[in-house]
């Protein structure tokens, strides 16, 4: 009975979230690899919560309930492992040991998986209308507890140390709340495994639904969640081969930069580069600085180049700049071809609407 | 009881143990010769794990009988040491391809399989000991053919899958390195290593596969350890004698340019034809100045260019603000090996041309680049392995 209530609420939240995201899919953008991992994560979460609740139902015979319980343990570890790994990797992007937490999770996950093959790992007992599972295999219980402990510990260390890496601080604060809920959730789950107690189980399920509900709410509210986890764009600069600055936009102030502010040095720089443009265009892809990356995109036919200053270069960003350049070339083709004599750069103010269109995810809160 | 085999194994063990200790100490003391300290450390871990830990537990578990539990425990430790060595060797192989650019998937699988293996080894009856004779005393010197270990199905399967993946990875890397390398003879040690290690691993797989059949009588296990120790001896000599192969293979240096802060090219050296060349280098100087000018408008003045990535190469930039010049190296991939070489070269360059560099700190002074024309020797000294 309780299981069916929990599962129903869970299904309602998920179905609502999936329908919303599907109907508004244009708003969401993410790298294919990242999206695949997120889908695997959600499938694991769905499988976990349903199997966790169903495994207690005496409607099933003991062997079948035990199989469902095994599924719940595997998917639980898989889902929290995936989520923690993504979080840790993204926030630790520039760290030399960024893969270490994920490797530790996979390593302990492997031990758990092996231990699940040990016969009679659980003692199934029936209390009232529910099954409860007592651990006979202490190695399995210990490895699950260590796994949960590592996830909570590493995630908090990385969250605190890497908070400044969040491109959108509001998202960072949201994530801290979500992590607090998840940590409590993991704690209650661990307590339930150690002492199969109904209250721990119910509290865990309620908190789980609140966390998932909160997460779905945020996905709906912030469609840029997948594209700007830690990435950030600072400036977009477009200049012509003659050395003239055609357009410049600052993503932090969300304002166009007046060309009169771009004094001497930038013009010297442009003329230096453009004097060698034929050598540069086929070669330079991007420049790495200490904390930033400068992505270059040249258009040789129309003789202009775009320079994007961002925190990291990724495929999503490259795709956005390619689309932007294509559109910019199309609508300004004639103006760019006829750039002679007195040049009116105000023609290129139309770039702002293109920025809003192609870089909308990166126009984060100030 | 036959004592020839155990005595031979013990003699071999002492030799390998001493060699392992010697090579480990040698690597740690000369870790800088291996490109980076990390590379040196990785070599030391591999050598120590295989020559000292694995060999010790192997001997303790097959030549001595202490008790069933202790012997099984030693045998499990020897298995773990073996797999740890295989993983560190895989890391070294991956660095031959590209330094510190590890393809994540093989190593995620290895980590998962290592976890699965440890979990499986922790289960009761994962490994059982079969003694062909009954023994009365507790600690006894024994003929290895009389002591056999049987793996259960899960442990055996994990070990076989793990080792098949490792062999595939070694051979794949050896082929890739050979295809990419311009000097095929340089890649010969990598190919040889891959083949020898693969043969050893195949013997181990055969031992697991035929553990319960008559094949075990023809001492596959002992054949495995003998071939492994021979390979270990060869590899140890190679590690001691040719430490440069760990950083020459993954790196290629195309050119070195030195620019004055005014943008004037002070010196240029091309590694492809070992000449001093200027045409293209002047272009890069201009580009660099241009980029710095543009970026200084948008970024913090201290945030200077580290590397310019092009489709063909990485242009690594090292600024020496105190001496007023920038060192630019065109390489296939920026990594700490190249950075270390640049640091050493720059240090020597500053020392040798201290007066000349001080004179041209004032950008209004005329720069006489011919003062730096004898830089060729310094470059050839510091980057001789890439010539």
XYZ file of C-alpha atoms in Angstrom:
753
model
C 0.000 0.000 0.000
C 2.695 2.485 1.074
C 4.853 1.314 -1.808
C 2.126 2.012 -4.340
C 1.603 5.546 -2.923
C 5.325 6.310 -3.157
C 5.637 4.834 -6.639
C 2.560 6.769 -7.831
C 3.935 10.102 -6.562
C 7.309 9.294 -8.082
C 5.792 8.389 -11.453
C 3.691 11.595 -11.454
C 6.771 13.765 -10.791
C 8.841 12.010 -13.444
C 6.131 11.865 -16.101
C 5.409 15.562 -15.552
C 9.123 16.395 -15.842
C 9.643 14.251 -18.951
C 6.557 15.680 -20.722
C 7.623 19.228 -19.894
C 11.191 18.723 -21.118
C 9.937 16.977 -24.261
C 7.477 19.771 -25.101
C 10.145 22.420 -24.458
C 13.066 20.456 -25.866
C 14.238 23.434 -27.935
C 15.152 25.229 -24.730
C 17.425 22.403 -23.616
C 20.816 21.865 -25.098
C 23.595 19.551 -24.036
C 26.445 17.508 -25.470
C 25.293 14.084 -26.695
C 27.670 12.231 -24.368
C 26.503 14.232 -21.380
C 22.871 13.707 -22.348
C 23.402 9.941 -22.642
C 24.862 9.789 -19.140
C 21.975 11.863 -17.775
C 19.453 9.502 -19.422
C 21.250 6.460 -17.934
C 21.176 8.215 -14.580
C 17.423 8.857 -14.744
C 16.703 5.288 -15.873
C 18.738 4.024 -12.890
C 16.857 6.319 -10.508
C 13.470 5.194 -11.831
C 14.459 1.528 -11.650
C 15.887 1.986 -8.180
C 12.927 3.661 -6.555
C 10.357 1.331 -8.065
C 12.354 -1.827 -7.279
C 13.226 -0.595 -3.767
C 9.538 -0.181 -2.919
C 8.339 -3.271 -4.771
C 10.938 -5.520 -3.113
C 9.108 -5.058 0.194
C 5.750 -6.205 -1.183
C 4.659 -9.613 0.063
C 2.607 -9.871 -3.106
C 5.795 -11.362 -4.639
C 7.263 -14.655 -3.481
C 10.605 -14.488 -1.650
C 12.935 -15.452 -4.557
C 11.310 -12.872 -6.844
C 11.339 -10.195 -4.125
C 15.013 -10.958 -3.544
C 15.804 -10.457 -7.245
C 13.969 -7.103 -7.145
C 15.961 -6.184 -4.019
C 19.226 -7.032 -5.832
C 18.146 -4.805 -8.728
C 17.413 -1.977 -6.298
C 20.909 -2.235 -4.747
C 22.682 -2.290 -8.121
C 20.681 0.620 -9.587
C 20.977 2.642 -6.379
C 24.765 2.444 -6.460
C 24.820 3.085 -10.178
C 22.629 6.189 -9.976
C 24.347 7.895 -7.043
C 27.738 6.902 -8.477
C 26.924 8.466 -11.861
C 25.516 11.631 -10.333
C 28.433 12.127 -7.958
C 30.955 11.400 -10.734
C 29.425 14.000 -13.079
C 29.348 16.579 -10.301
C 32.910 15.841 -9.167
C 34.327 15.826 -12.710
C 32.631 19.043 -13.757
C 33.605 21.016 -10.664
C 37.126 19.591 -10.704
C 37.718 20.161 -14.415
C 41.118 21.764 -14.082
C 42.365 19.457 -11.356
C 45.049 16.923 -12.191
C 43.256 14.202 -10.173
C 39.763 15.002 -11.430
C 39.079 11.345 -12.323
C 40.137 10.017 -8.926
C 36.728 10.216 -7.152
C 35.012 8.533 -10.119
C 37.668 5.793 -10.144
C 37.178 5.207 -6.409
C 33.396 4.913 -6.911
C 33.887 2.453 -9.779
C 36.386 0.448 -7.743
C 34.082 0.107 -4.719
C 31.153 -0.467 -7.103
C 33.094 -3.443 -8.508
C 33.598 -4.869 -5.010
C 29.865 -4.497 -4.267
C 28.965 -6.232 -7.523
C 31.264 -9.162 -6.728
C 29.900 -9.461 -3.205
C 26.353 -9.675 -4.571
C 27.294 -13.022 -6.140
C 27.890 -14.544 -2.712
C 25.101 -16.987 -1.946
C 22.792 -16.260 1.002
C 23.911 -12.669 1.342
C 20.478 -11.774 2.741
C 18.036 -13.134 5.199
C 14.500 -12.249 4.143
C 12.066 -11.716 6.979
C 8.402 -10.800 6.835
C 7.068 -8.181 9.256
C 3.382 -7.395 8.781
C 2.762 -6.727 5.112
C 6.362 -6.123 4.175
C 9.575 -7.980 3.520
C 12.765 -6.832 5.201
C 16.286 -7.807 4.253
C 18.940 -8.587 6.830
C 22.538 -8.711 5.669
C 24.272 -12.045 6.199
C 27.212 -10.890 4.114
C 28.984 -8.277 6.224
C 31.487 -7.632 3.411
C 28.634 -6.523 1.163
C 27.081 -4.274 3.812
C 30.461 -2.730 4.649
C 31.295 -2.027 1.014
C 27.891 -0.369 0.421
C 28.325 1.813 3.518
C 31.884 2.777 2.472
C 30.599 3.570 -1.018
C 27.881 5.855 0.384
C 30.326 7.481 2.778
C 32.848 8.182 -0.019
C 30.139 9.682 -2.249
C 28.972 12.088 0.461
C 32.464 12.989 1.659
C 34.079 13.587 -1.756
C 31.047 15.412 -3.129
C 30.979 17.843 -0.214
C 34.726 18.483 -0.346
C 34.536 19.170 -4.082
C 31.342 21.236 -3.752
C 32.912 23.503 -1.133
C 36.317 23.752 -2.809
C 34.901 24.157 -6.299
C 31.937 26.411 -5.569
C 33.671 29.326 -7.335
C 33.669 27.243 -10.536
C 29.878 27.389 -10.867
C 29.142 29.684 -13.792
C 25.782 30.532 -12.280
C 26.044 31.070 -8.515
C 22.304 30.592 -8.107
C 22.693 27.171 -9.637
C 25.591 26.528 -7.252
C 23.392 27.377 -4.258
C 20.602 25.184 -5.626
C 23.065 22.359 -5.942
C 24.200 22.775 -2.339
C 20.591 22.375 -1.160
C 20.122 19.375 -3.417
C 23.317 17.842 -2.035
C 22.126 18.387 1.510
C 18.892 16.545 0.701
C 20.804 13.784 -1.090
C 23.271 13.374 1.782
C 20.431 13.028 4.288
C 18.815 10.607 1.922
C 21.966 8.490 1.657
C 22.315 8.573 5.442
C 18.746 7.332 5.920
C 19.232 4.651 3.271
C 22.379 3.436 5.025
C 20.549 3.354 8.362
C 17.769 1.351 6.746
C 20.291 -1.177 5.400
C 22.002 -1.538 8.786
C 18.802 -1.683 10.845
C 15.921 -2.680 8.596
C 13.520 -0.278 10.217
C 10.194 0.890 8.738
C 10.636 4.507 9.851
C 14.031 4.868 8.187
C 12.578 3.392 5.037
C 9.588 5.763 4.998
C 11.728 8.822 5.796
C 14.176 7.811 3.085
C 11.372 7.469 0.508
C 9.761 10.791 1.472
C 13.083 12.629 1.331
C 13.881 10.913 -1.944
C 10.635 12.197 -3.479
C 11.321 15.715 -2.182
C 14.854 15.669 -3.673
C 13.689 14.376 -7.041
C 10.791 16.860 -7.064
C 13.203 19.674 -6.272
C 15.560 18.551 -9.042
C 12.770 18.295 -11.632
C 11.523 21.749 -10.586
C 14.970 23.218 -11.170
C 15.355 21.545 -14.565
C 12.048 23.137 -15.588
C 12.989 26.533 -14.200
C 16.565 26.611 -15.551
C 16.797 25.029 -18.990
C 20.469 26.041 -19.266
C 21.378 23.679 -16.416
C 23.134 21.169 -18.710
C 25.107 23.616 -20.799
C 26.529 26.060 -18.267
C 27.349 23.887 -15.291
C 30.802 25.410 -14.961
C 31.355 27.010 -18.326
C 31.150 30.717 -18.859
C 31.594 33.128 -21.768
C 33.266 36.460 -21.098
C 33.460 38.247 -24.460
C 32.644 37.855 -28.125
C 34.640 40.043 -30.511
C 34.201 40.265 -34.278
C 36.794 42.054 -36.372
C 37.310 42.627 -40.068
C 40.512 41.830 -41.948
C 41.084 45.569 -42.402
C 41.593 45.763 -38.639
C 38.244 47.330 -37.859
C 36.308 46.095 -34.894
C 32.869 45.187 -36.195
C 31.177 44.158 -32.982
C 31.994 43.320 -29.390
C 29.755 41.957 -26.646
C 30.474 41.444 -22.959
C 28.542 38.532 -21.457
C 29.112 39.662 -17.872
C 27.542 43.099 -18.266
C 25.335 41.856 -21.126
C 26.250 44.991 -23.007
C 27.873 45.821 -26.273
C 31.351 47.279 -25.881
C 31.742 50.665 -27.466
C 34.502 50.530 -30.080
C 35.899 53.822 -28.822
C 36.825 52.002 -25.625
C 38.944 49.590 -27.561
C 41.941 51.772 -27.966
C 45.364 51.495 -29.515
C 46.574 48.143 -28.313
C 43.725 46.127 -29.749
C 44.123 47.765 -33.132
C 47.855 47.097 -33.064
C 47.072 43.499 -32.185
C 44.526 43.081 -34.936
C 46.814 44.546 -37.537
C 49.583 42.206 -36.396
C 47.366 39.171 -36.748
C 45.658 40.207 -39.937
C 48.945 40.926 -41.609
C 49.493 37.209 -41.253
C 45.875 36.131 -41.596
C 46.540 33.816 -44.511
C 48.897 31.883 -42.228
C 46.673 31.984 -39.205
C 43.280 31.084 -40.591
C 44.077 27.456 -41.305
C 46.064 26.985 -38.158
C 44.909 28.577 -34.946
C 41.910 26.881 -33.388
C 42.142 28.197 -29.865
C 44.464 29.661 -27.292
C 44.717 28.447 -23.731
C 45.359 30.940 -20.977
C 45.735 30.274 -17.290
C 42.022 30.546 -16.480
C 40.426 31.061 -19.871
C 40.346 29.832 -23.427
C 40.101 31.937 -26.557
C 38.247 30.207 -29.384
C 38.952 31.441 -32.914
C 36.676 31.196 -35.911
C 37.694 32.651 -39.258
C 35.636 33.358 -42.344
C 38.048 33.742 -45.244
C 35.426 34.399 -47.924
C 34.036 37.461 -46.182
C 37.314 38.352 -44.471
C 36.369 38.538 -40.846
C 37.052 36.612 -37.664
C 35.288 36.009 -34.358
C 37.116 35.622 -31.099
C 35.272 34.103 -28.169
C 36.751 34.303 -24.679
C 35.360 31.554 -22.435
C 36.291 29.487 -19.420
C 36.521 26.177 -21.290
C 36.188 25.147 -24.880
C 33.647 22.408 -25.553
C 31.655 21.031 -28.454
C 28.520 22.883 -27.424
C 30.375 26.180 -27.506
C 31.996 25.418 -30.867
C 28.611 24.480 -32.309
C 27.118 27.738 -31.006
C 29.897 29.846 -32.513
C 29.663 27.994 -35.852
C 25.910 28.604 -35.999
C 26.396 32.209 -35.005
C 29.049 32.772 -37.698
C 26.897 31.138 -40.382
C 23.919 33.301 -39.518
C 26.043 36.428 -39.133
C 27.609 35.804 -42.561
C 24.215 35.288 -44.173
C 22.555 38.436 -42.871
C 25.636 40.651 -43.262
C 26.993 39.201 -46.490
C 26.518 42.316 -48.577
C 27.770 44.705 -45.892
C 30.907 42.638 -45.349
C 31.627 42.424 -49.070
C 31.299 46.163 -49.501
C 33.365 47.311 -46.553
C 35.294 50.161 -48.175
C 35.750 53.830 -47.495
C 33.910 55.152 -44.490
C 32.703 52.132 -42.573
C 29.546 52.195 -40.539
C 29.907 49.439 -37.945
C 26.410 50.090 -36.593
C 25.214 47.786 -39.426
C 26.533 44.909 -37.365
C 24.490 45.687 -34.267
C 22.195 42.891 -35.455
C 24.754 40.539 -33.910
C 23.133 41.128 -30.517
C 19.940 39.303 -31.466
C 22.051 36.433 -32.834
C 23.961 36.270 -29.550
C 20.674 36.054 -27.662
C 19.616 33.293 -30.018
C 22.743 31.159 -30.156
C 24.341 31.874 -26.787
C 21.165 32.187 -24.730
C 22.315 29.473 -22.306
C 25.439 31.423 -21.512
C 23.656 34.646 -20.665
C 23.739 33.714 -17.010
C 22.699 35.788 -14.024
C 24.946 38.755 -13.318
C 60.347 -35.092 -3.347
C 61.961 -33.123 -6.183
C 64.024 -30.236 -4.809
C 65.526 -28.991 -8.087
C 62.477 -26.915 -9.044
C 62.031 -25.169 -5.664
C 65.753 -24.435 -5.393
C 65.872 -23.058 -8.926
C 62.842 -20.884 -8.166
C 64.386 -19.574 -4.971
C 67.662 -18.708 -6.714
C 65.691 -16.992 -9.459
C 63.626 -15.201 -6.833
C 66.662 -13.799 -5.022
C 68.047 -12.553 -8.304
C 64.755 -10.904 -9.335
C 64.178 -9.497 -5.828
C 67.657 -7.898 -5.763
C 67.228 -6.612 -9.303
C 63.802 -5.195 -8.400
C 65.189 -3.366 -5.382
C 68.188 -2.071 -7.305
C 66.110 -0.822 -10.270
C 63.489 0.765 -7.978
C 66.171 2.678 -6.066
C 67.900 3.612 -9.324
C 64.668 4.990 -10.802
C 63.814 6.962 -7.660
C 67.302 8.465 -7.534
C 67.284 9.310 -11.244
C 63.557 10.056 -11.575
C 64.218 13.268 -13.493
C 65.722 11.239 -16.339
C 62.313 9.732 -17.060
C 60.832 12.940 -18.418
C 58.799 13.841 -15.346
C 58.836 12.759 -11.710
C 55.430 11.146 -12.202
C 56.776 8.987 -15.004
C 59.694 7.964 -12.786
C 57.347 7.137 -9.938
C 55.127 5.057 -12.190
C 58.136 3.091 -13.419
C 59.316 2.559 -9.842
C 55.867 1.316 -8.738
C 55.689 -1.122 -11.672
C 59.182 -2.490 -11.073
C 58.683 -2.789 -7.308
C 55.251 -4.345 -7.539
C 56.339 -7.001 -10.056
C 59.894 -7.737 -8.947
C 59.524 -7.428 -5.195
C 55.893 -7.842 -4.076
C 54.607 -10.265 -6.703
C 57.765 -12.386 -6.718
C 57.853 -12.593 -2.891
C 54.223 -13.664 -2.496
C 54.509 -16.046 -5.403
C 57.496 -17.814 -3.854
C 55.932 -17.850 -0.392
C 52.782 -19.440 -1.739
C 54.237 -22.111 -4.059
C 57.584 -23.087 -2.555
C 56.608 -23.046 1.127
C 53.645 -24.535 2.880
C 52.730 -22.708 6.068
C 49.022 -23.374 6.428
C 46.153 -23.559 3.981
C 44.733 -20.125 4.917
C 48.081 -18.350 4.928
C 49.189 -19.898 1.645
C 45.885 -18.910 0.005
C 46.276 -15.399 1.414
C 49.800 -15.119 -0.051
C 48.533 -16.428 -3.359
C 45.768 -13.779 -3.369
C 48.326 -11.063 -2.625
C 50.498 -12.267 -5.508
C 47.446 -12.078 -7.819
C 46.710 -8.528 -6.662
C 50.344 -7.450 -7.141
C 50.257 -8.971 -10.630
C 47.143 -7.014 -11.617
C 48.400 -3.771 -10.092
C 51.596 -4.177 -12.165
C 49.521 -4.817 -15.274
C 47.522 -1.616 -14.707
C 50.604 0.543 -14.075
C 52.266 -0.988 -17.149
C 49.134 -0.088 -19.143
C 49.484 3.486 -17.924
C 53.106 3.532 -19.081
C 52.040 2.140 -22.442
C 49.360 4.799 -22.773
C 52.008 7.469 -22.127
C 54.051 6.156 -25.048
C 51.129 7.193 -27.174
C 50.523 10.570 -25.584
C 51.844 11.747 -22.253
C 49.184 12.203 -19.558
C 46.435 11.891 -22.174
C 44.837 8.737 -20.927
C 41.868 7.348 -22.782
C 39.402 7.035 -19.951
C 37.483 3.944 -21.045
C 40.196 1.250 -20.727
C 41.124 2.529 -17.280
C 37.519 2.749 -16.111
C 37.157 -0.914 -17.111
C 40.400 -1.820 -15.372
C 39.261 -0.096 -12.176
C 35.898 -1.851 -12.319
C 37.564 -5.204 -12.960
C 40.065 -4.622 -10.138
C 37.145 -3.870 -7.814
C 35.315 -6.985 -9.048
C 38.459 -9.053 -8.564
C 39.067 -7.841 -5.006
C 35.390 -8.353 -4.168
C 35.530 -11.867 -5.615
C 38.767 -12.678 -3.772
C 37.142 -11.594 -0.504
C 34.419 -14.204 -0.879
C 34.974 -17.556 0.824
C 36.199 -20.392 -1.412
C 37.205 -18.027 -4.187
C 40.502 -19.914 -4.261
C 41.080 -23.388 -2.942
C 44.365 -25.110 -2.258
C 45.037 -28.665 -3.443
C 47.977 -30.488 -1.904
C 49.069 -33.661 -3.630
C 50.690 -35.029 -0.465
C 49.754 -34.951 3.200
C 52.019 -32.830 5.386
C 52.569 -33.126 9.072
C 54.747 -30.153 10.065
C 53.459 -26.603 9.822
C 56.169 -24.826 7.793
C 57.704 -26.876 5.059
C 59.740 -26.454 1.919
C 57.766 -28.071 -0.885
C 57.955 -29.107 -4.520
C 55.764 -26.521 -6.354
C 54.198 -29.205 -8.545
C 52.563 -30.646 -5.414
C 50.819 -27.439 -4.467
C 47.995 -26.194 -6.655
C 45.484 -23.412 -6.428
C 42.050 -23.622 -8.009
C 40.047 -20.519 -8.796
C 36.268 -20.541 -8.614
C 34.312 -19.681 -11.739
C 33.810 -15.965 -10.947
C 37.434 -15.263 -10.017
C 38.697 -17.230 -13.040
C 36.355 -15.380 -15.416
C 37.265 -11.936 -14.070
C 40.991 -12.718 -14.296
C 40.712 -13.980 -17.854
C 38.622 -11.011 -19.072
C 40.943 -8.590 -17.292
C 44.060 -10.069 -18.893
C 42.527 -10.285 -22.373
C 41.694 -6.572 -22.148
C 45.238 -5.793 -21.014
C 46.834 -7.748 -23.892
C 44.556 -6.028 -26.402
C 45.498 -2.655 -24.982
C 49.282 -3.332 -25.055
C 49.179 -4.525 -28.638
C 46.895 -1.684 -29.714
C 49.234 0.928 -28.223
C 52.316 -0.728 -29.757
C 50.687 -0.673 -33.204
C 49.502 2.948 -32.843
C 52.926 4.147 -31.645
C 54.626 2.320 -34.509
C 52.260 3.717 -37.144
C 52.610 7.284 -35.857
C 56.355 7.254 -35.393
C 58.598 8.542 -38.148
C 61.560 6.591 -36.818
C 60.238 3.039 -36.692
C 63.335 1.684 -34.961
C 62.586 3.834 -31.915
C 59.320 1.999 -31.365
C 60.928 -1.442 -31.410
C 61.303 -1.677 -27.591
C 57.595 -0.888 -27.163
C 56.580 -3.579 -29.660
C 58.945 -6.118 -28.102
C 57.649 -5.338 -24.632
C 54.056 -5.684 -25.781
C 54.754 -9.080 -27.367
C 56.760 -10.472 -24.439
C 54.228 -9.327 -21.856
C 51.397 -10.698 -23.985
C 53.049 -14.140 -24.094
C 53.434 -14.083 -20.307
C 49.819 -13.047 -19.809
C 48.620 -15.742 -22.233
C 50.463 -18.341 -20.134
C 48.670 -17.061 -17.051
C 45.324 -17.294 -18.858
C 46.169 -20.871 -19.917
C 46.991 -21.728 -16.312
C 43.562 -20.481 -15.187
C 41.790 -22.227 -18.065
C 43.464 -25.597 -17.555
C 43.699 -25.520 -13.756
C 41.598 -28.623 -13.289
C 42.946 -30.644 -16.195
C 46.070 -32.679 -16.730
C 47.690 -29.670 -18.395
C 48.615 -28.320 -14.995
C 51.052 -31.231 -14.755
C 53.199 -29.653 -17.439
C 53.897 -26.770 -15.098
C 52.271 -23.899 -16.997
C 52.453 -21.888 -13.802
C 56.197 -22.337 -13.424
C 56.698 -21.665 -17.131
C 54.739 -18.449 -16.623
C 56.965 -17.249 -13.782
C 60.195 -18.165 -15.627
C 59.178 -16.264 -18.768
C 57.898 -13.389 -16.644
C 61.212 -13.104 -14.817
C 63.205 -13.265 -18.052
C 61.004 -10.480 -19.478
C 61.371 -8.562 -16.231
C 65.149 -8.801 -16.454
C 65.116 -7.466 -20.040
C 62.696 -4.645 -19.230
C 64.706 -3.641 -16.139
C 67.844 -3.259 -18.236
C 65.915 -1.201 -20.775
C 64.471 1.050 -18.050
C 67.915 1.673 -16.563
C 69.782 2.076 -19.864
C 67.213 3.931 -21.945
C 65.149 6.201 -19.691
C 64.762 8.672 -22.571
C 62.382 6.386 -24.462
C 59.669 7.358 -21.976
C 59.686 10.953 -23.106
C 61.066 10.834 -26.637
C 58.335 8.588 -28.000
C 55.277 10.583 -26.927
C 56.793 13.958 -27.859
C 57.860 15.621 -31.031
C 59.414 19.072 -31.108
C 59.223 20.942 -34.381
C 60.861 24.264 -33.628
C 62.154 26.628 -30.966
C 61.877 30.413 -31.288
C 63.018 33.133 -28.938
C 61.393 36.562 -29.194
C 62.362 39.801 -27.581
C 59.481 41.588 -25.792
C 59.402 44.074 -28.675
C 58.473 41.179 -30.976
C 61.834 40.854 -32.680
C 62.928 37.322 -33.366
C 66.167 36.722 -31.485
C 66.748 33.142 -32.513
C 64.980 30.319 -34.315
C 65.753 26.628 -34.676
C 63.921 24.053 -36.775
C 64.108 20.455 -35.577
C 62.773 18.972 -38.791
C 65.866 19.885 -40.784
C 68.060 21.023 -37.881
C 68.608 24.471 -39.291
C 68.266 27.979 -38.072
C 65.266 29.349 -39.954
C 63.412 32.615 -39.873
C 60.582 32.986 -42.359
C 57.729 31.318 -40.526
C 59.079 32.249 -37.114
C 58.699 35.962 -37.769
C 55.036 35.343 -38.539
C 54.495 33.614 -35.213
C 56.188 36.480 -33.433
C 53.791 38.938 -35.041
C 50.816 36.765 -34.276
C 51.852 36.419 -30.663
C 52.301 40.144 -30.201
C 48.975 40.739 -31.910
C 47.153 38.260 -29.730
C 48.703 39.661 -26.578
C 47.654 43.159 -27.575
C 44.059 42.097 -28.202
C 43.782 39.971 -25.118
C 45.289 42.618 -22.875
C 42.200 44.718 -23.602
C 39.839 42.006 -22.475
C 41.704 40.116 -19.828
C 43.751 40.676 -16.765
C 47.216 41.809 -17.872
C 48.782 38.973 -15.883
C 46.725 36.342 -17.690
C 49.113 35.604 -20.526
C 48.996 33.007 -23.256
C 50.115 29.540 -22.188
C 49.568 27.612 -25.355
C 48.189 28.314 -28.810
C 46.550 25.188 -30.166
C 46.612 24.804 -33.908
C 45.343 22.008 -36.112
C 48.878 20.708 -36.587
C 50.712 21.520 -33.355
C 50.702 23.144 -29.941
C 52.658 26.389 -29.685
C 53.869 26.483 -26.076
C 54.777 29.923 -24.735
C 57.052 30.666 -21.785
C 57.436 34.287 -20.776
C 60.569 35.487 -19.033
C 59.402 38.911 -17.948
C 62.533 39.748 -15.951
C 64.772 39.084 -18.924
C 62.344 40.517 -21.501
C 61.919 37.586 -23.850
C 59.508 34.778 -24.671
C 60.475 31.226 -25.527
C 58.152 29.508 -27.986
C 58.278 25.808 -28.726
C 56.187 24.150 -31.423
C 55.408 20.588 -30.357
C 52.841 17.887 -31.087
C 51.374 18.189 -27.567
C 52.017 20.464 -24.648
C 52.834 18.491 -21.514
C 55.040 18.689 -18.451
C 57.942 16.947 -20.234
C 58.154 19.778 -22.781
C 57.662 22.384 -20.050
C 60.531 20.898 -17.998
C 62.829 20.967 -21.027
C 61.853 24.577 -21.712
C 62.508 25.568 -18.101
C 65.971 24.018 -18.144
C 66.839 25.568 -21.479
C 65.561 28.992 -20.456
C 67.560 28.872 -17.239
C 70.779 28.117 -19.102
C 69.979 30.705 -21.776
C 69.470 33.423 -19.157
C 72.711 32.473 -17.448
C 74.760 32.406 -20.635
C 73.401 35.641 -22.155
C 72.814 37.598 -18.958
C 74.693 40.699 -20.130
C 73.246 40.737 -23.642
C 69.690 40.353 -22.289
C 70.205 43.113 -19.714
C 71.380 45.475 -22.436
C 68.262 45.004 -24.549
C 65.808 45.307 -21.641
C 65.353 48.866 -22.800
C 63.197 48.545 -25.907
C 64.722 51.664 -27.415
C 68.097 49.966 -27.753
C 69.070 48.429 -31.061
C 69.036 44.637 -30.852
C 71.942 42.848 -32.406
C 70.574 39.324 -32.961
C 73.961 38.058 -34.147
C 75.037 38.070 -30.477
C 72.794 35.047 -30.013
C 73.930 33.147 -33.092
C 75.844 30.528 -31.105
C 72.669 29.379 -29.360
C 72.597 26.291 -31.544
C 74.932 24.419 -29.177
C 72.765 25.189 -26.187
C 69.629 23.997 -27.993
C 71.329 20.854 -29.212
C 72.560 20.164 -25.701
C 69.150 20.570 -24.057
C 67.022 19.022 -26.793
C 69.507 16.526 -28.203
C 67.042 13.647 -27.971
C 64.722 15.337 -30.431
C 67.332 16.037 -33.043
